[in-house]
Coordinates of C-alpha atoms in Angstrom, one line a residue:
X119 CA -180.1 -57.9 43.4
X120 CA -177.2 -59.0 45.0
X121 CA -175.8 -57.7 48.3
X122 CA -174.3 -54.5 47.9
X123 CA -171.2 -53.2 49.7
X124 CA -171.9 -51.3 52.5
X125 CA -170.1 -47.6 53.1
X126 CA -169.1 -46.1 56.8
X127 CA -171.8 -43.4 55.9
X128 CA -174.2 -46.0 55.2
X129 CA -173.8 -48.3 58.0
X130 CA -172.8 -44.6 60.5
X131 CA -176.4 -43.9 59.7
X132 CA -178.1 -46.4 60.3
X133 CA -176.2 -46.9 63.8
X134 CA -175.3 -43.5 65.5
X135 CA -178.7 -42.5 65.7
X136 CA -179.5 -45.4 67.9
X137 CA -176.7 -43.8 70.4
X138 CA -178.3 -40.9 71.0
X139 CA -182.2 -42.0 70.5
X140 CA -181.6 -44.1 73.3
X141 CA -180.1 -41.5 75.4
X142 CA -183.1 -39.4 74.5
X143 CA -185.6 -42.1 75.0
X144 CA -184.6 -42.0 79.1
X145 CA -184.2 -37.7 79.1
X146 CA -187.9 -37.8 78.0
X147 CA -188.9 -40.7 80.4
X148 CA -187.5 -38.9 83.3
X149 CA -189.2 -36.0 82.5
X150 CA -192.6 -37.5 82.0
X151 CA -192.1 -39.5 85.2
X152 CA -191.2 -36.5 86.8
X153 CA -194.4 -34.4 85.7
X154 CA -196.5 -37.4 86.7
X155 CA -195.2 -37.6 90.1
X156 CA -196.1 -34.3 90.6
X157 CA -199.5 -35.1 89.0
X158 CA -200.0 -38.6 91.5
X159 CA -199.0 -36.1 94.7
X160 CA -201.4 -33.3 93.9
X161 CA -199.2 -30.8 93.3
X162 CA -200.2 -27.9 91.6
X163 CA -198.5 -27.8 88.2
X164 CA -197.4 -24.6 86.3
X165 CA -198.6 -24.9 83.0
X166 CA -195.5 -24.3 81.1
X167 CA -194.8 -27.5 82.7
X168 CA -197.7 -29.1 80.9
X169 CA -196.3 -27.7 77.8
X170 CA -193.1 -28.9 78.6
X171 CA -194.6 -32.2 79.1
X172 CA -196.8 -32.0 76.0
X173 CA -193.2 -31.4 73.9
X174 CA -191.6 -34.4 75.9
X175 CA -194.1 -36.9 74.6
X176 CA -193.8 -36.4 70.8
X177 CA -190.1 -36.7 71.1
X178 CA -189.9 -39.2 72.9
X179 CA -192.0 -41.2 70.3
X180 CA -190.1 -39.6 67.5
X181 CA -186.7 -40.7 69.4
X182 CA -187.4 -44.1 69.2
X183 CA -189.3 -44.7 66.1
X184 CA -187.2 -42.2 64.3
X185 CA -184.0 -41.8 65.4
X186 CA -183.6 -45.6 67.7
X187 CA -185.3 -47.4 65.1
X188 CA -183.2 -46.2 61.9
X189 CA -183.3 -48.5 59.1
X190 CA -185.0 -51.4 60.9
X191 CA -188.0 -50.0 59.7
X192 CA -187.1 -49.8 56.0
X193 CA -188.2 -52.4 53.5
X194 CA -185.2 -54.7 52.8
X195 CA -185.1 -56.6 49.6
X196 CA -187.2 -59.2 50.0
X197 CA -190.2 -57.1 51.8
X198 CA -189.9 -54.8 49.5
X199 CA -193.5 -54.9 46.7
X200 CA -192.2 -52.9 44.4
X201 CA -189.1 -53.1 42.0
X202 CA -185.4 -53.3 44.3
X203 CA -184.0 -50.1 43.3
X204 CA -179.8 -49.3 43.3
X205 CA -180.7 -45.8 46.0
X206 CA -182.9 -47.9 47.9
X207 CA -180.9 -50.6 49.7
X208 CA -180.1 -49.8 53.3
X209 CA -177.7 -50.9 56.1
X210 CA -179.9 -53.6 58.8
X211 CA -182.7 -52.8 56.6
X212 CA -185.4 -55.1 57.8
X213 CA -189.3 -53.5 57.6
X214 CA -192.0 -53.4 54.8
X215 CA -193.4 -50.4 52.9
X216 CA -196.2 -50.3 55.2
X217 CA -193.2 -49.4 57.9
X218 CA -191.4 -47.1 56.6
X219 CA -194.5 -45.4 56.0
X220 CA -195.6 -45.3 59.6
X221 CA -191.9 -44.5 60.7
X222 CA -192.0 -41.2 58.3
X223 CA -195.6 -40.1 59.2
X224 CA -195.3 -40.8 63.0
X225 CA -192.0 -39.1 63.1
X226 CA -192.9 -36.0 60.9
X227 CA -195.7 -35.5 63.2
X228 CA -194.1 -35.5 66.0
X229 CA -191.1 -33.2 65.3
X230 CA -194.1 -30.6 63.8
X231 CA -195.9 -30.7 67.0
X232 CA -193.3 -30.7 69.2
X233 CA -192.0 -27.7 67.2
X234 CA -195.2 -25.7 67.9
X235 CA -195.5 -26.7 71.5
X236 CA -192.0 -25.0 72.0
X237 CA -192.9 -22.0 69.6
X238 CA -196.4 -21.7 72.2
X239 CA -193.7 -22.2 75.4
X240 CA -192.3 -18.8 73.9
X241 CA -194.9 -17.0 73.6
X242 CA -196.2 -18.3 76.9
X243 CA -192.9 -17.0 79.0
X244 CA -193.5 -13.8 77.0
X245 CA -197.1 -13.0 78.2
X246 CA -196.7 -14.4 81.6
X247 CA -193.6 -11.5 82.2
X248 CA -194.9 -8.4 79.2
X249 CA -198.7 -8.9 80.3
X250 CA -199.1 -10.4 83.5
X251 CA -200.4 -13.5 82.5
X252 CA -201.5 -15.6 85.5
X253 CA -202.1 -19.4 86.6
X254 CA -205.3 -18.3 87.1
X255 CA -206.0 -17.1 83.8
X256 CA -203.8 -20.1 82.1
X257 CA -206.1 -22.8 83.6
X258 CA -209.2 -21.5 81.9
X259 CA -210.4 -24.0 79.4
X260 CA -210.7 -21.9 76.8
X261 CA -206.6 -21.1 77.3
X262 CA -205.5 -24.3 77.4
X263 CA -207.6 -25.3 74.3
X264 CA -206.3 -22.3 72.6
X265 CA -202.8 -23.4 73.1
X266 CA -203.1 -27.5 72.9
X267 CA -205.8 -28.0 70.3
X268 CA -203.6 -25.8 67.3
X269 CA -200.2 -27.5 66.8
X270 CA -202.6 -30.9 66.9
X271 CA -204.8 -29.6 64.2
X272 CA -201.6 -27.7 62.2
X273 CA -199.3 -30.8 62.3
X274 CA -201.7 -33.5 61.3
X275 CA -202.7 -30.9 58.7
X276 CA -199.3 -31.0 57.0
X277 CA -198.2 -34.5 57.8
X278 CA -201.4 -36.8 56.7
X279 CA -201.8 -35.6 52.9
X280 CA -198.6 -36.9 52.0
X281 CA -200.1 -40.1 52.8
X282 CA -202.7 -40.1 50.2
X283 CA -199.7 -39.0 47.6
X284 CA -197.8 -42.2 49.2
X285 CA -194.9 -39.7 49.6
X286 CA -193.7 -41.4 53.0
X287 CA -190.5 -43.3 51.6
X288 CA -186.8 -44.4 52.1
X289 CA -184.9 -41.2 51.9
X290 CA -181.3 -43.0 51.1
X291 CA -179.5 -42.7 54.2
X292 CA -180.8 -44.0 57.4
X293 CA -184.8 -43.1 57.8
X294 CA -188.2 -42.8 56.0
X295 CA -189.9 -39.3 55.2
X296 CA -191.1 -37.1 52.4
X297 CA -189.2 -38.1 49.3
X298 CA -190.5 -40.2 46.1
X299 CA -189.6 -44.0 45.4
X300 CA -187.5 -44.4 44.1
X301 CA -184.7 -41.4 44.4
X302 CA -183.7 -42.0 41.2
X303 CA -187.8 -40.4 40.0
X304 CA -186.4 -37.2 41.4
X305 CA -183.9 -36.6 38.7
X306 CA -185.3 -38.1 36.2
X307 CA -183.7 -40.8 35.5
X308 CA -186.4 -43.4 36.4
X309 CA -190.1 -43.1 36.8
X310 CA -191.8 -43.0 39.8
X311 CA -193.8 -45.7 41.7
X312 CA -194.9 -43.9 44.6
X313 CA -195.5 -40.1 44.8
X314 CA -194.1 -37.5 42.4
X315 CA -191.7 -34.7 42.1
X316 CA -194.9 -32.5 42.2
X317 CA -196.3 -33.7 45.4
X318 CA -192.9 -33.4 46.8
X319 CA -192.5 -29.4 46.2
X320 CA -195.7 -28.4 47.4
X321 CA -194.9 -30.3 51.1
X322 CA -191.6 -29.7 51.1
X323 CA -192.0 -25.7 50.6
X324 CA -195.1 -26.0 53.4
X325 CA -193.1 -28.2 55.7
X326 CA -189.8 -26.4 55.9
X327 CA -191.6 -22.9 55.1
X328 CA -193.5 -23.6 58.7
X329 CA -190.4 -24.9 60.1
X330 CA -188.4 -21.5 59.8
X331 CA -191.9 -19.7 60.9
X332 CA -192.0 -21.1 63.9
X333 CA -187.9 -21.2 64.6
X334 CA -187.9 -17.3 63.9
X335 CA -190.9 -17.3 66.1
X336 CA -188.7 -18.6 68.9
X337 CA -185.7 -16.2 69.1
X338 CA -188.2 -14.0 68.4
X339 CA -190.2 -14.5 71.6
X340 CA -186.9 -14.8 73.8
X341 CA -185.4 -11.8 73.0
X342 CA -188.6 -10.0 73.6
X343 CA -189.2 -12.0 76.9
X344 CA -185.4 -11.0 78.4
X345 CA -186.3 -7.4 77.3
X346 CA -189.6 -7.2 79.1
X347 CA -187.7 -8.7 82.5
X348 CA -184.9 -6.1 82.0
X349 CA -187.4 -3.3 81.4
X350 CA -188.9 -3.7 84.6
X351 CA -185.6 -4.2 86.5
X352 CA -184.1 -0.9 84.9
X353 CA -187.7 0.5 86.1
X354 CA -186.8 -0.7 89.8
X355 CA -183.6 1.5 90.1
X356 CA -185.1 4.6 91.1
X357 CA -185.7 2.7 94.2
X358 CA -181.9 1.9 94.9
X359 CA -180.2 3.9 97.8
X360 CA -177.0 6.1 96.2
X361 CA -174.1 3.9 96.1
X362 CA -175.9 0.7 95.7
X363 CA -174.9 -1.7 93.3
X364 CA -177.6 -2.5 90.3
X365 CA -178.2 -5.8 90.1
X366 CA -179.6 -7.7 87.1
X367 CA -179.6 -10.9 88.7
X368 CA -183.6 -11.6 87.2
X369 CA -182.3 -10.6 83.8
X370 CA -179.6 -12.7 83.8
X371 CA -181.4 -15.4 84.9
X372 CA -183.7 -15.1 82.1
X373 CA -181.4 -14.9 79.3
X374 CA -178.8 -17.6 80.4
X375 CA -182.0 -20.1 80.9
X376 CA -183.5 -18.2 77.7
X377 CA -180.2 -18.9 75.5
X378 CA -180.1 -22.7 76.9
X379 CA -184.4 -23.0 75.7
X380 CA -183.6 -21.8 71.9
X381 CA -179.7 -23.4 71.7
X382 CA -181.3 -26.6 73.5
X383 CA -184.0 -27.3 70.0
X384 CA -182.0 -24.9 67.4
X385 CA -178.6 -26.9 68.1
X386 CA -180.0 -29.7 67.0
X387 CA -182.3 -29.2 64.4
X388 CA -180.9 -26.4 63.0
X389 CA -178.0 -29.0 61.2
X390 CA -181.6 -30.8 59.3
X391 CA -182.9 -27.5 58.2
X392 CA -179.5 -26.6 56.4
X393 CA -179.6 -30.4 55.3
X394 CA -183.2 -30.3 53.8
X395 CA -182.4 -27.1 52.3
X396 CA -178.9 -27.9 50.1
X397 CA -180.5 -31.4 49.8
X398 CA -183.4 -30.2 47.8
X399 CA -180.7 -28.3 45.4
X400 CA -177.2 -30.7 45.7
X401 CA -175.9 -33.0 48.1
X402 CA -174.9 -31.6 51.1
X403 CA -171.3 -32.2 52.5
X404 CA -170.3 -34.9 54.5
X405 CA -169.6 -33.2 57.5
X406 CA -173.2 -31.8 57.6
X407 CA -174.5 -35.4 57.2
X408 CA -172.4 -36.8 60.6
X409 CA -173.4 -33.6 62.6
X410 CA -177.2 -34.2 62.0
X411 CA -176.4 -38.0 62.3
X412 CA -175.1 -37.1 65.8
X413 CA -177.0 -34.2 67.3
X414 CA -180.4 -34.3 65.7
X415 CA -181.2 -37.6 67.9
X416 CA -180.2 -35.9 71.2
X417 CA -183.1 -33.9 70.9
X418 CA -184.5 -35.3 73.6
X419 CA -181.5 -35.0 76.0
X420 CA -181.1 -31.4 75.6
X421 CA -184.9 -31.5 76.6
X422 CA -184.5 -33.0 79.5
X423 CA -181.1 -30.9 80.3
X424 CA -182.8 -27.6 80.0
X425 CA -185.9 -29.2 82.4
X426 CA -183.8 -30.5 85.2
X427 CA -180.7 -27.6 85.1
X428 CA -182.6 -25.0 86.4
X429 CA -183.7 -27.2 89.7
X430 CA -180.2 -29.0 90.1
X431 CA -178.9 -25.3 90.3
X432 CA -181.2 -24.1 93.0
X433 CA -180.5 -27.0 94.7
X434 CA -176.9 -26.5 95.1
X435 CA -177.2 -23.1 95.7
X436 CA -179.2 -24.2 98.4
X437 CA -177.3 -27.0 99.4
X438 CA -173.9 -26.0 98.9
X439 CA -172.7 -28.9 101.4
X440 CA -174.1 -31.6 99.3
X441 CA -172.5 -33.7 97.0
X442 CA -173.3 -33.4 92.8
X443 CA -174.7 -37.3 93.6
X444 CA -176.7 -36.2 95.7
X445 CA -178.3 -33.3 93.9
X446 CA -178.7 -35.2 91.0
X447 CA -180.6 -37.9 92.7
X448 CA -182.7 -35.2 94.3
X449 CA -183.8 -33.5 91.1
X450 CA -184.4 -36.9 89.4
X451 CA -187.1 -37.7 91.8
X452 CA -184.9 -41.5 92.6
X453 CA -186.1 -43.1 95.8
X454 CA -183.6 -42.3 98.0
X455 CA -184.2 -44.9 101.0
X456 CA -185.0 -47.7 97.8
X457 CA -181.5 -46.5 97.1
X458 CA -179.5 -46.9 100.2
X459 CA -181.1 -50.0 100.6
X460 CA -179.9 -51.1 97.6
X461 CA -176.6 -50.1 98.3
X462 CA -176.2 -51.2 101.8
X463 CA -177.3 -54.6 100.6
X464 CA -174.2 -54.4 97.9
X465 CA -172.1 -52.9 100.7
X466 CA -172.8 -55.8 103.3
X467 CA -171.4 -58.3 101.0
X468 CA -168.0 -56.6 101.0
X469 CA -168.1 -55.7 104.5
X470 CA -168.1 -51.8 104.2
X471 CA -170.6 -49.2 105.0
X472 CA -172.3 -46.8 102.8
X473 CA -174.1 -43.5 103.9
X474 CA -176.0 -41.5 101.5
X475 CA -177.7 -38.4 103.0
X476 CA -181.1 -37.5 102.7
X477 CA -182.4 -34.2 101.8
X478 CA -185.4 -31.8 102.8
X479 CA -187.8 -32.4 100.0
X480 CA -189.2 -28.3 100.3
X481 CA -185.5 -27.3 99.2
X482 CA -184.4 -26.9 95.7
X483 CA -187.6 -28.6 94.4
X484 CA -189.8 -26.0 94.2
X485 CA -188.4 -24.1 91.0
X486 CA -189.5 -20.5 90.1
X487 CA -191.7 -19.8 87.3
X488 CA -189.1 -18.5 85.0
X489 CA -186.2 -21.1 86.0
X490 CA -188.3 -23.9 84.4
X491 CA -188.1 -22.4 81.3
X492 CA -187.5 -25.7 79.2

């Protein structure tokens, strides 16, 4: 097969993902560093923070083999065991079937469980604020299993079958998941050598099916979780002296974190469910195609965001002197005297002097239970 002509869609996909996979690749890094650090200095950790944590690690594997990756993990011609097909070229193709394979499962696997973990974080916030749920109660073993052990067992339970129907394939654009080789098998006009329309309709109906479950399940679980906190603010008025303002200060709180948790993971994967969906019937429009190209990978990023906002925020509220730099460096955890020695050493070679203050480690670092709402 000769070398085929490569489109801006084509060569768009295989590249902007890259952008914004790498972007998420460091979100998730600074938030596992940052859990860890907490972990190496004793400190006790809230265990929304653990699930927070246990999101952060699938997609930070599914950033880079999925969305940095991109087509270097797709069989090119001359890797490729079975018959070169016209839907299955791709832009810096450069893997083997075996691959593409493990870039589909590994990927699918992680999006599933990291799904869950944030449909759990939901229901978590929920209990902590409706029914008093406490850290006491959330360290029990049984709790923890109760909440870690199910996405594991659900995801792997959805994503390793297609494996035995060797459904993990080039999907035409830019990555590998559920779809048969070649495309051409799914409308007929060639047979298939690996998996079948069948195969296909059962997982895709299971796959997206539990993907609007547990998406529902997340608005679901926020609105319920902003209406508990302004239940029991509403029930603290009687208390208020005549004249004085009512404050929903809690509430708001709540919701504007609340709205950032289910924007922050709907945002961007709502663009793949709409995709998957019209895909499955006809093509979906262009425009659709560049949004997903472009926001799906920042997955991670947003992650990240939503983590580290909440404790910027208290910081400067705390802090109202210091500079956005400074803040930022706080929340990140970044060795501050590593960095002024760094740049004083720059700053001695053009003769000028650099001061960068240090802050009080016990403000704006210890972030209330709701405000690390991820």
């Amino acid at each position: 097969m000769s070398d085929p002509t490569w489109s801006a869609l084509q060569k768009s996909a295989a590249i902007i993902p890259k952008i914004g996979g790498a972007i998420s690749i460091v979100s998730c890094s600074l938030l596992i560093r940052d859990v860890a650090l907490k972990w190496k200095e004793n400190r006790s950790i809230p265990f929304p923070t653990l699930m927070i944590f246990a999101i952060a690690i699938p997609t930070l594997i599914q950033s880079f083999f999925q969305d940095f990756m991109t087509t270097w993990m797709v069989p090119d011609a001359t890797h490729n065991q079975y018959q070169y097909h016209q839907y299955q070229a791709a832009y810096l193709a450069a893997g083997t079937t075996a691959s593409c394979t493990f870039q589909g499962f590994v990927s699918l696997t992680c999006i599933m469980l990291a799904g869950l973990y944030y449909t759990e974080l939901a229901i978590v916030y929920w209990g902590t604020v409706r029914h008093g749920w406490t850290e006491t109660k959330m360290k029990q073993t049984w709790f923890r299993v109760a909440f870690f052990l199910p996405p594991v067992v659900v995801s792997l339970g959805l994503t390793v079958p297609p494996l035995f129907y060797e459904l993990y394939n080039f999907s035409g654009l830019s990555i590998c998941q559920i779809v048969p080789y070649p495309m051409e098998c799914v409308w007929g006009l060639a047979p298939c050598e690996r998996g079948s329309t069948e195969s296909l309709m059962i997982f895709f109906y299971l796959l997206v099916g539990t993907g609007v479950l547990y998406n529902v399940t997340i608005v679901v679980f926020m609105v319920m979780l902003t209406h508990a906190i302004w239940k029991q603010e509403r029930a603290m008025d009687r208390f208020l002296t005549p004249g004085q303002e009512k404050r929903r200060k809690q509430t708001r709180r709540t919701y504007k974190q609340g709205v950032r948790y289910v924007v922050s993971y709907l945002i961007c994967w709502m663009p793949t469910f709409i995709w998957a969906i019209i895909d499955h019937s006809h093509g979906p429009p262009v425009v659709l195609v560049y949004m997903n190209l472009i926001i799906a990978p920042l997955w991670g990023f947003f992650l990240g965001g939503v983590y580290f906002v909440p404790r910027y925020e208290t910081y400067r509220e705390k802090n109202p002197s210091g500079g956005r730099l400074q803040a930022l460096v706080h929340v990140l955890n970044i060795d501050i005297d590593l960095l002024e020695t760094t740049l004083a050493s720059v700053d001695d070679t053009t003769g000028n002097e650099t001061t960068l203050a240090s802050d009080d480690d016990t403000t704006g670092n210890q972030t209330p239970l709701l405000s690390e709402i991820a």
